[in-house]
Amino acid sequence: MKEQRETILQAKSITKKFGKVTVLDDVNIDVHQGKVNVIIGENGAGKSTLMKILSGVYSDYDGEILLNNKVVNFSNPKEAMENGIAIMHQELNLIPYLSITANIFLGREITNQFGILSTNQMHDKVDELLKRLDCNLSPRTLVSELRVGEQQLVEIAKALLEDAKVIIMDEPTSAISDSEVEVLFKIIKNLKTQDVGILYISHKLDELFTIADRFIGLRDGKMVGIIEDVRNTGKEDLIKLMVGRNIENRFQKEILPIGDDLLGVENLNLIQADNKARYLLKDINFSLKKGEVLGIFGLMGAGRTELLETLFGLYPKLSTCKLTIEKKEVNISSVQDAILNGLALVPENRKEDGLVLQMDVSKNISMVSTDRVIRNGFLNKHLETNLARKYIDSLHIKLSSEKQLARNLSGGNQQKVVLAKWLANQPKVLFLDEPTRGIDVNAKNEIYHLISQLASKGLGLIVVSSELPEIMAISDRILILSQGKITGEFNRTSANEEAIMQAATST
Amino acid sequence: MTTVKSTLIKFQSIIALFVMCVVLIILSDKFFTVENGWNIARQISINVCISVGMTLVILTKGIDLSVGSMLALSGAVAAGLLKYGLEIPSMNTYVGFTVFGAILAGLAVGGGLGVFNGWMITNFKVPSFVATLAMLTIARGATMLWTGGFPITGLGDHFAFIGTGWFLGIPMPVWITVIVVILAVILTTKTKFGRHIYAIGGNESAARLSGININKVKIWVYTIAGILAAVGGIILTSRLDSAQPNAGMSYELDAIAAVVIGGTSLSGGRGSIMGTVQGALIIGVLNSGLVLLNVSPFWQQIIKGLVILLAVILDRLNYANED
């Protein structure tokens, strides 16, 4: 074996901005041939953006990418693939009702001189590729019949067809079973001997040690360190590399007296819709008091959003839970029930789930509390305008008039409209799912202050966030979720970044 | 500049209507007469009734292809009950129907078919296109069964009044249509139900998370579409003094055309009842004008198709920067 492996792909001084936000700041990394190069970093560290630049999804960036010491600039993923860089996405991009062969040859089908597909020739080629991966699936199998792990093999085979020199794998083990993970790792080792460079992203620190050859740490869009000596590295070293993010603002929620029991959750379970044997959430127990801000932290796929959605009555058929509100047992089997019991949910994706973008702001604000703007059975413009103005003023929503369409507001102001919609219904418990995602620093700060202010009025708040500094700044208490289970609980004094990350990565 | 442009966009249907009228007044001396005016109004009244229901459906991002067949079946049921009553041999009973009773029964049939459409779409998640396509043939078949394939005629003067009578100098179908339109405008702009229709069409997921009962709203919308198709069926049957088994064939296409020309988006959440009324007027005036100008019926169809395309292209251009 060669001692010194060659660098096959290099990123030099890569900087990428979205508007005013710098996502990657002067990042230098190199991918070694025949090695598993692992990128670690918290959610939002810039890993996905970097992968998208390397695989040609984003062609607009500062800096240089060198492939075999030659500068390249891919304008699309197809071009990157043709040059030997393949990406295996978290969500697989396969067409379910086509065969494995048809998927692998999609867009580069072999045809004869009459333009008719040379099906047998393609099947033979795919058969050969699958054999190389120690896989005995028939090339004629429909992708819809494959399990997720097998679908990943198809993606890898697709990369091999193009003679990929680098394969980027984004969280490849997040959706597959343990035995499938073993198969995948065997294939990865196999690919290494064929001199393919693997660029691997994962949050599952434990499994990384069986596969990684080197670690590259990203934090706040900056490269923070490389560990080449994997053997003498422990989990603590990786966590140190991940945490310690800078916060632009040093907001800290003030400590306020906490009131009576508000919400009690006992034995909450949620099963997966298409695989009833798999638990997305298991044995969740916790409580929330009036005036308390409970933070929920977890890495991608931990079940954070699902927890809020289950409590909000979105999965009545898949979940079980004993729920008490103000010490009275309640049954919530629909969103309507949840709202009647004083719950409110500000969802993660405000554009997809929070707002009707083509409606004006006042109509969006009165969406939940429509009954409040009805007089004599009819919607009353005057009442509706007043309600909207009240919240536009108190939340400092910046707009020209309450008749402005929601789509024309900035992200921060849109988020405030969603908040206003729920506050107008005067809830007792407010669930906030990633309340500051994609909004600027000032709006973030305003939302932190608002959270604090609502708590001081006796509301109970549950805030899900994947940003560690944020969750520490706003929470009175923090629950840690990992793979559907609570793996840690911290209060103000016991919370520190490393301990939280330790809990979030444990199984 | 921008305000001029947005005003033009806002009133584009009315402007189009006005231009068409002016051209027709110049080209034909028969167009601008009181008689022709009432003719057009009577002709479009049925389409307006159906199109109003269609607008509600399309606002929720759905489609209802069965309105023509529902119109035929409810008209035939009303006519049949009025003329022959209802005989139930197994129970040895006979029920006679007054004009009022027959009309109610017709409306109930339309409403019932609408409920069925809505139930299929919400409970079994059948796409509205498929569910109402099935209803299109089911209700047509049922009409054939009910009528035995022959028209039911001779329904009496009282019943004929609905389609041919005049009240305060205005034809009855126009009265009915105006009432339908006023109620629909109130429903869509002034009630919680109307607001929920727009919210569901605009963003179903956000509407669900806001506690709106999506299924209930949708079932009601298809029910109203069915009832309004029945209203159209009763007007038509009354006007012809005959329930034709093949009445209302392809009426769904005219209704969709009126909705689309009126600026309601097929992707839901945007549009208005008054827009649809303008759309129906444009189609009505166009039909009448082309007949007065002796344009061949073949060309009439081609021109109607082109107008629909033009309307949608204009709509796309106006809202291009939103998508």
mmCIF file of C-alpha atoms in Angstrom, chain A residues 133-337:
data_model
loop_
_atom_site.group_PDB
_atom_site.id
_atom_site.type_symbol
_atom_site.label_atom_id
_atom_site.label_comp_id
_atom_site.label_asym_id
_atom_site.label_seq_id
_atom_site.Cartn_x
_atom_site.Cartn_y
_atom_site.Cartn_z
ATOM 1 C CA LEU A 133 -20.601 -3.906 -5.406
ATOM 2 C CA ASP A 134 -21.167 -7.516 -4.279
ATOM 3 C CA CYS A 135 -24.840 -7.108 -4.899
ATOM 4 C CA ASN A 136 -27.001 -9.710 -6.612
ATOM 5 C CA LEU A 137 -30.088 -7.697 -7.464
ATOM 6 C CA SER A 138 -31.478 -8.120 -10.948
ATOM 7 C CA PRO A 139 -30.940 -4.997 -13.081
ATOM 8 C CA ARG A 140 -34.553 -5.318 -14.197
ATOM 9 C CA THR A 141 -35.951 -4.805 -10.683
ATOM 10 C CA LEU A 142 -38.087 -1.710 -10.246
ATOM 11 C CA VAL A 143 -36.575 0.830 -7.869
ATOM 12 C CA SER A 144 -39.902 1.058 -6.003
ATOM 13 C CA GLU A 145 -39.365 -2.526 -4.840
ATOM 14 C CA LEU A 146 -35.981 -1.753 -3.274
ATOM 15 C CA ARG A 147 -35.286 -0.878 0.315
ATOM 16 C CA VAL A 148 -33.551 2.434 1.021
ATOM 17 C CA GLY A 149 -30.184 0.746 1.483
ATOM 18 C CA GLU A 150 -30.507 -0.979 -1.864
ATOM 19 C CA GLN A 151 -31.499 2.284 -3.492
ATOM 20 C CA GLN A 152 -28.254 3.760 -2.207
ATOM 21 C CA LEU A 153 -26.393 0.961 -3.962
ATOM 22 C CA VAL A 154 -28.112 1.997 -7.173
ATOM 23 C CA GLU A 155 -26.885 5.559 -6.629
ATOM 24 C CA ILE A 156 -23.367 4.275 -6.056
ATOM 25 C CA ALA A 157 -23.582 2.091 -9.164
ATOM 26 C CA LYS A 158 -24.701 5.162 -11.080
ATOM 27 C CA ALA A 159 -21.581 6.961 -9.893
ATOM 28 C CA LEU A 160 -19.391 4.024 -10.891
ATOM 29 C CA LEU A 161 -20.862 3.984 -14.391
ATOM 30 C CA GLU A 162 -19.495 7.488 -14.832
ATOM 31 C CA ASP A 163 -16.179 6.276 -13.457
ATOM 32 C CA ALA A 164 -16.480 8.580 -10.450
ATOM 33 C CA LYS A 165 -13.219 9.525 -8.757
ATOM 34 C CA VAL A 166 -14.925 11.206 -5.834
ATOM 35 C CA ILE A 167 -18.248 10.160 -4.307
ATOM 36 C CA ILE A 168 -19.896 12.564 -1.893
ATOM 37 C CA MET A 169 -22.195 10.913 0.634
ATOM 38 C CA ASP A 170 -24.506 13.180 2.594
ATOM 39 C CA GLU A 171 -25.799 11.418 5.726
ATOM 40 C CA PRO A 172 -25.975 8.039 3.990
ATOM 41 C CA THR A 173 -26.872 6.101 7.131
ATOM 42 C CA SER A 174 -29.681 8.332 8.361
ATOM 43 C CA ALA A 175 -32.499 6.273 6.867
ATOM 44 C CA ILE A 176 -31.190 2.705 6.740
ATOM 45 C CA SER A 177 -31.079 -0.213 9.146
ATOM 46 C CA ASP A 178 -27.993 -1.488 10.959
ATOM 47 C CA SER A 179 -27.497 -4.435 8.625
ATOM 48 C CA GLU A 180 -27.738 -2.113 5.647
ATOM 49 C CA VAL A 181 -25.151 0.147 7.262
ATOM 50 C CA GLU A 182 -22.812 -2.842 7.414
ATOM 51 C CA VAL A 183 -23.336 -3.517 3.708
ATOM 52 C CA LEU A 184 -22.741 0.122 2.883
ATOM 53 C CA PHE A 185 -19.525 0.222 4.879
ATOM 54 C CA LYS A 186 -18.297 -2.897 3.140
ATOM 55 C CA ILE A 187 -18.916 -1.220 -0.191
ATOM 56 C CA ILE A 188 -17.165 1.922 0.932
ATOM 57 C CA LYS A 189 -14.100 -0.119 1.885
ATOM 58 C CA ASN A 190 -14.307 -1.830 -1.469
ATOM 59 C CA LEU A 191 -14.455 1.537 -3.262
ATOM 60 C CA LYS A 192 -11.387 2.687 -1.339
ATOM 61 C CA THR A 193 -9.326 -0.124 -2.796
ATOM 62 C CA GLN A 194 -10.460 1.040 -6.233
ATOM 63 C CA ASP A 195 -8.875 4.428 -5.413
ATOM 64 C CA VAL A 196 -12.180 6.291 -5.182
ATOM 65 C CA GLY A 197 -12.105 9.219 -2.753
ATOM 66 C CA ILE A 198 -15.114 9.344 -0.456
ATOM 67 C CA LEU A 199 -16.310 12.601 1.063
ATOM 68 C CA TYR A 200 -18.581 11.631 3.878
ATOM 69 C CA ILE A 201 -20.927 13.694 6.044
ATOM 70 C CA SER A 202 -22.545 12.298 9.145
ATOM 71 C CA HIS A 203 -23.740 13.260 12.586
ATOM 72 C CA LYS A 204 -23.480 9.754 13.942
ATOM 73 C CA LEU A 205 -20.109 10.087 15.625
ATOM 74 C CA ASP A 206 -19.974 6.531 16.927
ATOM 75 C CA GLU A 207 -20.186 4.873 13.551
ATOM 76 C CA LEU A 208 -17.659 7.248 12.027
ATOM 77 C CA PHE A 209 -14.745 5.581 13.793
ATOM 78 C CA THR A 210 -15.297 2.342 11.912
ATOM 79 C CA ILE A 211 -15.103 4.061 8.558
ATOM 80 C CA ALA A 212 -13.207 7.357 8.717
ATOM 81 C CA ASP A 213 -9.627 7.832 7.576
ATOM 82 C CA ARG A 214 -9.491 11.535 8.346
ATOM 83 C CA PHE A 215 -11.731 14.190 9.865
ATOM 84 C CA ILE A 216 -12.276 17.738 8.689
ATOM 85 C CA GLY A 217 -14.132 20.085 11.056
ATOM 86 C CA LEU A 218 -16.367 22.912 9.869
ATOM 87 C CA ARG A 219 -17.865 25.528 12.161
ATOM 88 C CA ASP A 220 -19.698 28.718 11.245
ATOM 89 C CA GLY A 221 -18.623 28.269 7.639
ATOM 90 C CA LYS A 222 -14.946 28.066 8.530
ATOM 91 C CA MET A 223 -12.563 25.157 8.471
ATOM 92 C CA VAL A 224 -11.538 24.666 12.096
ATOM 93 C CA GLY A 225 -9.266 21.667 11.979
ATOM 94 C CA ILE A 226 -8.135 18.438 10.395
ATOM 95 C CA ILE A 227 -7.469 15.218 12.234
ATOM 96 C CA GLU A 228 -5.317 12.865 10.183
ATOM 97 C CA ASP A 229 -4.489 10.462 12.983
ATOM 98 C CA VAL A 230 -7.785 8.696 13.476
ATOM 99 C CA ARG A 231 -6.502 5.970 15.747
ATOM 100 C CA ASN A 232 -5.654 8.325 18.591
ATOM 101 C CA THR A 233 -8.877 10.292 18.292
ATOM 102 C CA GLY A 234 -11.852 9.969 20.606
ATOM 103 C CA LYS A 235 -15.410 11.164 20.483
ATOM 104 C CA GLU A 236 -14.529 14.068 22.788
ATOM 105 C CA ASP A 237 -12.017 15.363 20.239
ATOM 106 C CA LEU A 238 -14.687 15.375 17.550
ATOM 107 C CA ILE A 239 -17.167 17.175 19.782
ATOM 108 C CA LYS A 240 -14.555 19.813 20.545
ATOM 109 C CA LEU A 241 -14.116 20.297 16.835
ATOM 110 C CA MET A 242 -17.864 20.755 16.343
ATOM 111 C CA VAL A 243 -18.930 23.040 19.176
ATOM 112 C CA GLY A 244 -17.825 26.493 20.201
ATOM 113 C CA ARG A 245 -19.669 28.441 17.584
ATOM 114 C CA ASN A 246 -19.594 32.190 17.658
ATOM 115 C CA ILE A 247 -22.790 33.966 18.425
ATOM 116 C CA GLU A 248 -23.258 37.320 16.784
ATOM 117 C CA ASN A 249 -25.230 38.472 19.772
ATOM 118 C CA ARG A 250 -24.941 37.474 23.367
ATOM 119 C CA PHE A 251 -28.632 37.347 24.149
ATOM 120 C CA GLN A 252 -29.507 35.606 27.367
ATOM 121 C CA LYS A 253 -33.090 35.126 28.467
ATOM 122 C CA GLU A 254 -33.742 36.748 31.826
ATOM 123 C CA ILE A 255 -34.589 34.431 34.662
ATOM 124 C CA LEU A 256 -38.209 34.829 35.654
ATOM 125 C CA PRO A 257 -40.299 33.078 38.258
ATOM 126 C CA ILE A 258 -41.830 29.922 36.845
ATOM 127 C CA GLY A 259 -45.483 29.087 37.484
ATOM 128 C CA ASP A 260 -47.782 26.093 37.778
ATOM 129 C CA ASP A 261 -47.889 22.939 35.684
ATOM 130 C CA LEU A 262 -49.082 23.709 32.209
ATOM 131 C CA LEU A 263 -48.394 20.747 29.954
ATOM 132 C CA GLY A 264 -47.621 17.156 30.876
ATOM 133 C CA VAL A 265 -46.501 14.561 28.350
ATOM 134 C CA GLU A 266 -46.375 10.915 29.364
ATOM 135 C CA ASN A 267 -45.309 7.911 27.317
ATOM 136 C CA LEU A 268 -45.423 9.568 23.949
ATOM 137 C CA ASN A 269 -44.693 7.171 21.097
ATOM 138 C CA LEU A 270 -44.815 7.715 17.356
ATOM 139 C CA ILE A 271 -44.404 5.061 14.709
ATOM 140 C CA GLN A 272 -43.383 5.524 11.104
ATOM 141 C CA ALA A 273 -46.287 5.533 8.631
ATOM 142 C CA ASP A 274 -44.715 3.182 6.081
ATOM 143 C CA ASN A 275 -42.896 0.978 8.570
ATOM 144 C CA LYS A 276 -45.028 0.387 11.632
ATOM 145 C CA ALA A 277 -42.246 -1.498 13.400
ATOM 146 C CA ARG A 278 -40.040 1.568 13.515
ATOM 147 C CA TYR A 279 -40.443 4.153 16.257
ATOM 148 C CA LEU A 280 -39.767 7.747 15.314
ATOM 149 C CA LEU A 281 -40.307 8.769 18.945
ATOM 150 C CA LYS A 282 -40.198 6.418 21.899
ATOM 151 C CA ASP A 283 -41.132 6.808 25.565
ATOM 152 C CA ILE A 284 -41.043 10.577 25.663
ATOM 153 C CA ASN A 285 -41.920 12.066 29.062
ATOM 154 C CA PHE A 286 -41.631 15.677 30.065
ATOM 155 C CA SER A 287 -43.533 18.587 31.498
ATOM 156 C CA LEU A 288 -43.760 22.298 30.925
ATOM 157 C CA LYS A 289 -44.670 24.992 33.400
ATOM 158 C CA LYS A 290 -46.257 28.381 32.904
ATOM 159 C CA GLY A 291 -43.673 30.996 32.052
ATOM 160 C CA GLU A 292 -41.095 28.410 31.127
ATOM 161 C CA VAL A 293 -39.117 28.170 27.910
ATOM 162 C CA LEU A 294 -38.240 24.566 27.208
ATOM 163 C CA GLY A 295 -35.625 24.112 24.523
ATOM 164 C CA ILE A 296 -35.451 20.932 22.498
ATOM 165 C CA PHE A 297 -32.152 20.226 20.826
ATOM 166 C CA GLY A 298 -31.238 17.387 18.541
ATOM 167 C CA LEU A 299 -29.342 16.731 15.366
ATOM 168 C CA MET A 300 -30.912 16.055 11.997
ATOM 169 C CA GLY A 301 -33.402 13.187 12.149
ATOM 170 C CA ALA A 302 -33.639 13.136 15.944
ATOM 171 C CA GLY A 303 -37.427 13.586 15.835
ATOM 172 C CA ARG A 304 -37.651 17.221 16.987
ATOM 173 C CA THR A 305 -40.244 18.405 14.493
ATOM 174 C CA GLU A 306 -42.165 15.134 14.795
ATOM 175 C CA LEU A 307 -42.452 15.663 18.552
ATOM 176 C CA LEU A 308 -44.117 19.054 18.127
ATOM 177 C CA GLU A 309 -46.336 17.792 15.332
ATOM 178 C CA THR A 310 -47.448 14.794 17.384
ATOM 179 C CA LEU A 311 -48.415 17.031 20.298
ATOM 180 C CA PHE A 312 -50.258 19.273 17.852
ATOM 181 C CA GLY A 313 -52.532 16.422 16.744
ATOM 182 C CA LEU A 314 -51.074 15.735 13.319
ATOM 183 C CA TYR A 315 -50.543 11.990 13.773
ATOM 184 C CA PRO A 316 -53.530 10.720 15.785
ATOM 185 C CA LYS A 317 -53.392 7.288 14.152
ATOM 186 C CA LEU A 318 -49.658 6.742 14.515
ATOM 187 C CA SER A 319 -49.070 8.064 18.003
ATOM 188 C CA THR A 320 -50.007 7.327 21.588
ATOM 189 C CA CYS A 321 -49.617 9.756 24.434
ATOM 190 C CA LYS A 322 -51.134 10.732 27.751
ATOM 191 C CA LEU A 323 -51.435 14.471 27.690
ATOM 192 C CA THR A 324 -52.435 16.814 30.496
ATOM 193 C CA ILE A 325 -53.044 20.531 30.226
ATOM 194 C CA GLU A 326 -53.314 22.489 33.464
ATOM 195 C CA LYS A 327 -53.524 19.146 35.301
ATOM 196 C CA LYS A 328 -56.565 18.011 33.306
ATOM 197 C CA GLU A 329 -56.197 15.081 30.958
ATOM 198 C CA VAL A 330 -57.010 16.015 27.375
ATOM 199 C CA ASN A 331 -57.383 14.080 24.161
ATOM 200 C CA ILE A 332 -55.927 15.713 21.090
ATOM 201 C CA SER A 333 -56.661 13.881 17.876
ATOM 202 C CA SER A 334 -56.722 16.744 15.406
ATOM 203 C CA VAL A 335 -55.290 20.197 14.894
ATOM 204 C CA GLN A 336 -58.709 21.590 15.791
ATOM 205 C CA ASP A 337 -58.505 19.821 19.172
#
